[in-house]
Structures are given as C-alpha cells and as structure tokens.
Short mmCIF file of C-alpha atoms in Angstrom, two decimals:
data_model
loop_
_atom_site.label_atom_id
_atom_site.label_comp_id
_atom_site.label_asym_id
_atom_site.label_seq_id
_atom_site.Cartn_x
_atom_site.Cartn_y
_atom_site.Cartn_z
CA MET A 1 16.00 1.41 17.50
CA GLY A 2 18.75 0.44 19.91
CA HIS A 3 17.39 -3.00 20.61
CA GLY A 4 20.05 -5.12 19.07
CA PRO A 5 20.19 -6.86 15.66
CA ILE A 6 17.01 -6.84 13.66
CA GLY A 7 16.75 -10.60 13.62
CA ASP A 8 16.57 -10.69 17.57
CA ARG A 9 13.77 -8.26 17.81
CA THR A 10 10.13 -9.05 18.27
CA VAL A 11 7.07 -6.87 18.42
CA SER A 12 3.46 -7.62 19.46
CA PRO A 13 1.53 -6.12 16.57
CA MET A 14 -1.71 -5.99 18.32
CA GLU A 15 -0.43 -3.46 20.84
CA HIS A 16 -0.83 -0.94 17.95
CA ARG A 17 1.92 1.22 18.97
CA TYR A 18 2.60 2.61 15.58
CA VAL A 19 -0.66 1.97 13.75
CA LYS A 20 -4.37 3.12 14.60
CA VAL A 21 -7.28 1.28 13.31
CA SER A 22 -10.87 2.53 13.25
CA TYR A 23 -14.12 1.22 11.70
CA GLU A 24 -16.96 3.13 10.32
CA PRO A 25 -20.20 1.91 8.86
CA ALA A 26 -20.07 1.51 4.93
CA ALA A 27 -21.88 4.10 3.01
CA ARG A 28 -25.12 3.74 1.05
CA GLY A 29 -26.78 1.89 3.96
CA ARG A 30 -25.38 -1.46 3.18
CA GLY A 31 -23.83 -3.77 5.79
CA GLY A 32 -20.20 -4.00 6.65
CA THR A 33 -17.69 -1.38 7.52
CA VAL A 34 -14.73 0.59 6.15
CA ALA A 35 -11.54 0.31 8.03
CA THR A 36 -9.10 3.25 8.38
CA VAL A 37 -5.56 2.09 9.13
CA THR A 38 -3.38 5.10 10.07
CA LEU A 39 0.36 5.28 10.40
CA ASP A 40 0.68 7.05 13.80
CA HIS A 41 4.40 7.64 14.34
CA ALA A 42 4.69 11.23 13.40
CA ARG A 43 7.75 11.81 15.61
CA ARG A 44 9.66 9.63 13.18
CA ARG A 45 7.93 11.00 10.14
CA ASN A 46 6.02 7.65 9.82
CA ALA A 47 9.29 5.99 8.86
CA LEU A 48 8.87 2.35 8.02
CA SER A 49 11.03 0.74 10.75
CA TYR A 50 11.13 -3.04 11.18
CA ASP A 51 8.63 -2.73 13.99
CA VAL A 52 6.30 -0.49 12.12
CA MET A 53 6.25 -2.77 9.05
CA VAL A 54 5.53 -5.89 11.13
CA GLU A 55 2.68 -4.08 12.88
CA LEU A 56 1.19 -2.74 9.77
CA THR A 57 1.38 -6.14 8.08
CA GLU A 58 -0.36 -7.93 11.02
CA THR A 59 -2.95 -5.09 11.23
CA LEU A 60 -3.80 -5.51 7.59
CA ARG A 61 -4.16 -9.25 8.11
CA GLU A 62 -6.37 -8.74 11.13
CA VAL A 63 -8.62 -6.34 9.16
CA ALA A 64 -8.79 -8.81 6.34
CA THR A 65 -10.80 -11.22 8.66
CA THR A 66 -13.41 -8.55 9.59
CA ASP A 67 -16.56 -7.47 7.82
CA ALA A 68 -14.64 -4.40 6.36
CA LEU A 69 -15.38 -3.83 2.72
CA ALA A 70 -12.45 -1.56 2.12
CA VAL A 71 -9.36 -0.28 3.80
CA VAL A 72 -8.20 3.32 3.83
CA LEU A 73 -4.55 3.57 4.44
CA ALA A 74 -3.80 6.98 5.97
CA ALA A 75 -1.15 8.73 8.20
CA ASP A 76 -0.90 11.34 10.80
CA GLY A 77 1.69 14.18 10.96
CA PRO A 78 3.36 16.34 8.50
CA VAL A 79 4.65 13.41 6.36
CA PHE A 80 2.68 10.56 5.00
CA SER A 81 5.89 8.29 5.23
CA ALA A 82 9.63 9.15 5.02
CA GLY A 83 10.35 5.52 3.88
CA HIS A 84 12.71 3.13 5.59
CA ASP A 85 13.98 4.12 9.10
CA PHE A 86 17.73 4.39 8.58
CA SER A 87 18.35 3.63 12.19
CA ASP A 88 17.45 0.02 11.34
CA MET A 89 20.34 0.02 8.69
CA VAL A 90 23.11 1.43 10.87
CA ASP A 91 25.69 -1.37 11.23
CA ALA A 92 23.28 -3.93 9.80
CA SER A 93 24.83 -7.15 8.54
CA LEU A 94 23.83 -8.50 5.20
CA PRO A 95 21.44 -10.99 6.70
CA ASP A 96 19.89 -8.17 8.85
CA ALA A 97 19.51 -5.99 5.73
CA GLN A 98 17.92 -8.86 3.78
CA LEU A 99 15.47 -9.55 6.68
CA LEU A 100 14.48 -5.91 6.79
CA LEU A 101 13.75 -5.74 3.08
CA GLU A 102 11.96 -9.08 3.10
CA VAL A 103 9.66 -7.83 5.84
CA CYS A 104 9.11 -4.65 3.77
CA THR A 105 8.24 -6.77 0.76
CA LYS A 106 5.88 -8.97 2.77
CA MET A 107 4.05 -5.81 3.84
CA MET A 108 3.68 -4.46 0.25
CA VAL A 109 2.56 -7.83 -1.04
CA THR A 110 0.01 -8.23 1.90
CA ILE A 111 -1.72 -5.07 0.73
CA GLN A 112 -2.47 -6.71 -2.56
CA GLN A 113 -3.37 -10.08 -0.97
CA VAL A 114 -6.01 -8.90 1.49
CA PRO A 115 -9.58 -9.24 -0.12
CA GLN A 116 -10.55 -5.62 0.52
CA ILE A 117 -9.77 -2.84 -1.80
CA VAL A 118 -6.94 -0.70 -0.15
CA VAL A 119 -7.14 3.02 -0.92
CA ALA A 120 -4.17 5.17 0.03
CA LYS A 121 -5.15 8.61 1.29
CA VAL A 122 -2.01 10.67 0.92
CA HIS A 123 -2.04 14.10 2.63
CA ALA A 124 1.68 14.94 2.47
CA LEU A 125 5.11 13.81 1.23
CA ALA A 126 5.56 10.01 0.54
CA THR A 127 9.16 9.30 -0.21
CA ALA A 128 11.31 6.11 -0.80
CA ALA A 129 9.53 3.12 0.69
CA GLY A 130 6.63 5.53 1.62
CA CYS A 131 6.18 6.07 -2.16
CA GLN A 132 6.47 2.30 -2.59
CA LEU A 133 3.61 1.92 0.00
CA VAL A 134 1.35 4.24 -2.06
CA ALA A 135 2.29 2.45 -5.33
CA SER A 136 1.36 -0.94 -3.75
CA CYS A 137 -2.08 0.05 -2.72
CA ASP A 138 -4.95 -0.72 -5.07
CA LEU A 139 -6.12 2.79 -5.41
CA ALA A 140 -4.73 6.20 -4.25
CA ILE A 141 -5.89 9.72 -3.88
CA ALA A 142 -3.64 12.59 -2.76
CA ALA A 143 -3.96 16.12 -1.67
CA GLU A 144 -2.59 18.64 -4.14
CA SER A 145 0.08 19.64 -1.60
CA ALA A 146 1.36 16.05 -1.26
CA GLY A 147 4.53 14.98 -3.13
CA PHE A 148 6.34 11.77 -4.07
CA ALA A 149 9.94 10.94 -4.37
CA LEU A 150 12.56 8.20 -4.74
CA PRO A 151 15.43 10.11 -3.22
CA GLY A 152 18.05 7.40 -3.24
CA GLY A 153 19.42 8.81 -6.42
CA LYS A 154 20.64 11.74 -4.56
CA GLY A 155 22.63 9.77 -2.12
CA GLY A 156 24.43 6.55 -1.91
CA LEU A 157 21.54 3.95 -1.45
CA PHE A 158 19.55 3.58 -4.72
CA CYS A 159 15.79 2.90 -4.25
CA HIS A 160 15.96 -0.66 -5.67
CA THR A 161 12.97 -2.17 -3.99
CA PRO A 162 10.66 0.89 -4.07
CA LEU A 163 11.32 1.04 -7.81
CA VAL A 164 9.73 -2.47 -8.28
CA ALA A 165 6.29 -1.10 -7.22
CA VAL A 166 6.66 2.38 -8.65
CA ALA A 167 7.76 1.21 -12.12
CA ARG A 168 4.86 -1.00 -12.43
CA GLN A 169 2.56 1.88 -12.04
CA ILE A 170 4.23 4.59 -14.12
CA GLY A 171 6.46 2.83 -16.60
CA ARG A 172 10.21 2.57 -17.13
CA LYS A 173 11.25 6.09 -18.27
CA ARG A 174 9.35 7.98 -15.65
CA ALA A 175 10.28 5.59 -12.86
CA LEU A 176 13.95 5.94 -13.76
CA GLU A 177 13.65 9.70 -13.92
CA MET A 178 12.29 9.60 -10.26
CA ALA A 179 14.98 7.14 -9.11
CA VAL A 180 18.15 8.69 -10.69
CA THR A 181 17.18 12.31 -9.92
CA GLY A 182 15.56 11.93 -6.56
CA ASP A 183 13.32 14.77 -7.40
CA VAL A 184 9.97 15.23 -5.71
CA ILE A 185 6.96 15.08 -8.17
CA SER A 186 3.83 16.90 -7.43
CA ALA A 187 0.49 15.16 -6.68
CA ALA A 188 -0.72 16.47 -10.09
CA THR A 189 2.20 14.91 -11.85
CA ALA A 190 1.73 11.62 -9.90
CA ALA A 191 -1.88 11.52 -11.20
CA GLU A 192 -0.83 12.29 -14.72
CA TRP A 193 1.76 9.47 -14.61
CA GLY A 194 -0.56 6.91 -12.99
CA LEU A 195 1.06 6.68 -9.61
CA ILE A 196 -2.19 7.74 -7.94
CA ASN A 197 -5.78 7.94 -9.25
CA ARG A 198 -6.19 11.60 -8.72
CA ALA A 199 -5.07 14.69 -6.92
CA VAL A 200 -7.57 16.91 -5.20
CA PRO A 201 -7.57 20.14 -3.23
CA ASP A 202 -6.32 19.51 0.32
CA ALA A 203 -9.72 20.47 1.85
CA GLU A 204 -11.47 17.81 -0.37
CA LEU A 205 -9.23 14.95 0.37
CA ASP A 206 -11.50 13.29 3.01
CA ALA A 207 -14.61 13.64 0.73
CA ALA A 208 -12.75 12.28 -2.38
CA VAL A 209 -11.58 9.31 -0.57
CA ALA A 210 -15.00 8.64 0.90
CA ASP A 211 -16.60 8.93 -2.48
CA LEU A 212 -14.09 6.56 -4.10
CA VAL A 213 -14.50 4.02 -1.31
CA ALA A 214 -18.28 4.15 -1.57
CA ARG A 215 -18.17 3.58 -5.35
CA ALA A 216 -15.46 0.79 -5.04
CA THR A 217 -17.51 -1.13 -2.46
CA ARG A 218 -20.82 -1.22 -4.19
CA GLY A 219 -21.88 -4.72 -5.55
CA SER A 220 -20.63 -8.12 -4.38
CA ALA A 221 -17.70 -8.02 -1.91
CA MET A 222 -16.96 -11.59 -2.77
CA SER A 223 -16.83 -10.84 -6.50
CA LYS A 224 -14.46 -7.92 -5.88
CA ALA A 225 -12.19 -10.05 -3.71
CA VAL A 226 -11.91 -12.61 -6.48
CA GLY A 227 -11.46 -9.88 -9.04
CA LYS A 228 -8.68 -8.22 -7.09
CA ARG A 229 -6.86 -11.56 -6.65
CA ALA A 230 -7.24 -12.41 -10.30
CA PHE A 231 -6.09 -8.99 -11.47
CA TYR A 232 -2.79 -9.21 -9.59
CA ALA A 233 -2.35 -12.76 -10.77
CA GLN A 234 -2.82 -12.01 -14.46
CA ILE A 235 -1.45 -8.40 -14.84
CA ASP A 236 2.21 -9.43 -15.47
CA LEU A 237 1.43 -12.49 -17.54
CA ASP A 238 1.78 -12.32 -21.39
CA GLN A 239 -1.56 -11.81 -23.02
CA PRO A 240 -2.34 -15.43 -24.03
CA LYS A 241 -1.63 -16.65 -20.57
CA ALA A 242 -3.57 -13.79 -19.02
CA TYR A 243 -6.57 -14.53 -21.11
CA ALA A 244 -6.45 -18.26 -20.26
CA PHE A 245 -6.32 -17.39 -16.66
CA ALA A 246 -9.12 -14.85 -16.83
CA VAL A 247 -11.29 -17.20 -18.81
CA GLU A 248 -11.14 -19.79 -16.13
CA VAL A 249 -11.78 -17.36 -13.28
CA MET A 250 -14.74 -15.52 -15.06
CA ALA A 251 -16.24 -18.88 -16.16
CA ALA A 252 -16.17 -19.93 -12.56
CA GLY A 253 -17.97 -16.74 -11.59
CA VAL A 254 -20.63 -17.29 -14.22
CA ALA A 255 -21.18 -20.89 -12.99
CA ALA A 256 -21.36 -19.89 -9.39
CA LYS A 257 -23.86 -17.06 -10.24
CA THR A 258 -25.95 -19.48 -12.23
CA THR A 259 -26.18 -21.85 -9.37
CA GLY A 260 -26.75 -19.14 -6.81
CA ASP A 261 -23.34 -19.56 -5.15
CA GLY A 262 -22.05 -16.14 -6.15
CA GLY A 263 -22.09 -14.64 -2.64
CA ASN A 264 -22.66 -11.02 -1.70
#
C-alpha cells in the first residue's frame, strides 16, 4: 500500500472505504433486519489487504450489535476475492508477516463468533484467502459460474492458512488436491465437496440467498445464536466431550424455555 510497515499502519474501519453495509427488513414480516456486507474494492479484485481485513472485521463486529438476524457476505466486481494483497507482503519482515496473518485469522474467527448466521453469496472466483473467507462462513451459496482455488501450490507460497478453513469443510484428500495442484474447482464441485451449500444458476443467486436467509432466520434468534456458538465449540471435540458439552448447553436451553427465559 506504500504506507510503511504493516505494524505502523492504522485504519478507521467505520469510514467504510472498502466495505459497504446495507440493511433490509427481514422476510416473513418478522422484526429485525438482514445486513448485507459487501467487499467493495473491485479495482484490487477485492484482495484482502491489511486495511480491508481490519475494516471487514470491525464491520462484522458493528453488525453484531444491531437487530440484524443474519449477515450476507457479498462482493462487487468481477472477482469475489483474490485472497491476500501481495503488496502487503513485499519486503515484509517476519513480525509484519505474522501480524498480517493474525489479522486475517481474527477476521475469519470473527465470522464464526458473531451471533448472526453469516451466508456467503459468491458470484465469481474466490481464491486463496478469498476461498478461506467462504469456507469460514456459516453457510454459502455460489453462482454456477463461480470458482474456488488455493493457488499457492502453483507458486512459491503454499496456502497454509487458507487450508485450515477449507480442509475442515471438505476433508483431507480433497483439500490437499486443491492445495497442491492450485486448480480451480467449479461451484458444482464445491457444492459436491461441501465447501458451499449449493450452486445455482447465476440469475438465481439473489433469490437463492434470500430464500436460505429467510429459512435460516425463522424461529428464535437467541436460540440460533447459542446454537451457532455451541456448534463451533463442539465440532472439533471428540465425541464423548462433544456430547458432554452439548448436553449442558441443551439442558440450559430446556430450563430457560421452561422458566420463560428462552428469548426470541
């Protein structure tokens, strides 16, 4: 970016230089809204520079405090996201590189920490950390023309951190195939492998996302927030520990509902 070392840079996230936010009433006549958070840096192929990642993280945290029932993560331009902005990495020291990747990790984790269900709406290519971004969302729908790749295998910088999220969605063999070949997989293949929920004709993307959001937001928002948090807490535990954790969470939910403290 030409602003000196990464560690010396600051950004005011609420300026929304790289991310747009809009709110629409939730479907089915219920209260609340649906927030759409859109990557808006098409000139750089929505590359996830340090500044973009900080702004997106803070934007998600801001949305988390609103009455939004769900978040749609979208992008403008011909590419959903080209991954890391390599201009951040030119002449980066080890501490600078570590900071950049820690900021990226914080952004991915924030998606799974906010109480709302986050749905990726993927209209085009999502590559490297852009593919990681999709894998980190709770749900994802892609246009049939979209593609997904971990291209580091074709060059000299392996996609180590993107592979963390992607492998947890599609399994070891398929994740390693993506990582070592760097090949682009189609949206249909991404759906078959479990990277996204489904692929739809391009003209149907908006409607498919709206339908999924409407179905994912019916019922108690508080219950879904607890459920989302519990899901990510237990999913990587071994089965006995996962059941022990889930029993406690569900029992608390039963007790809260019985006493009328279940919320909406």
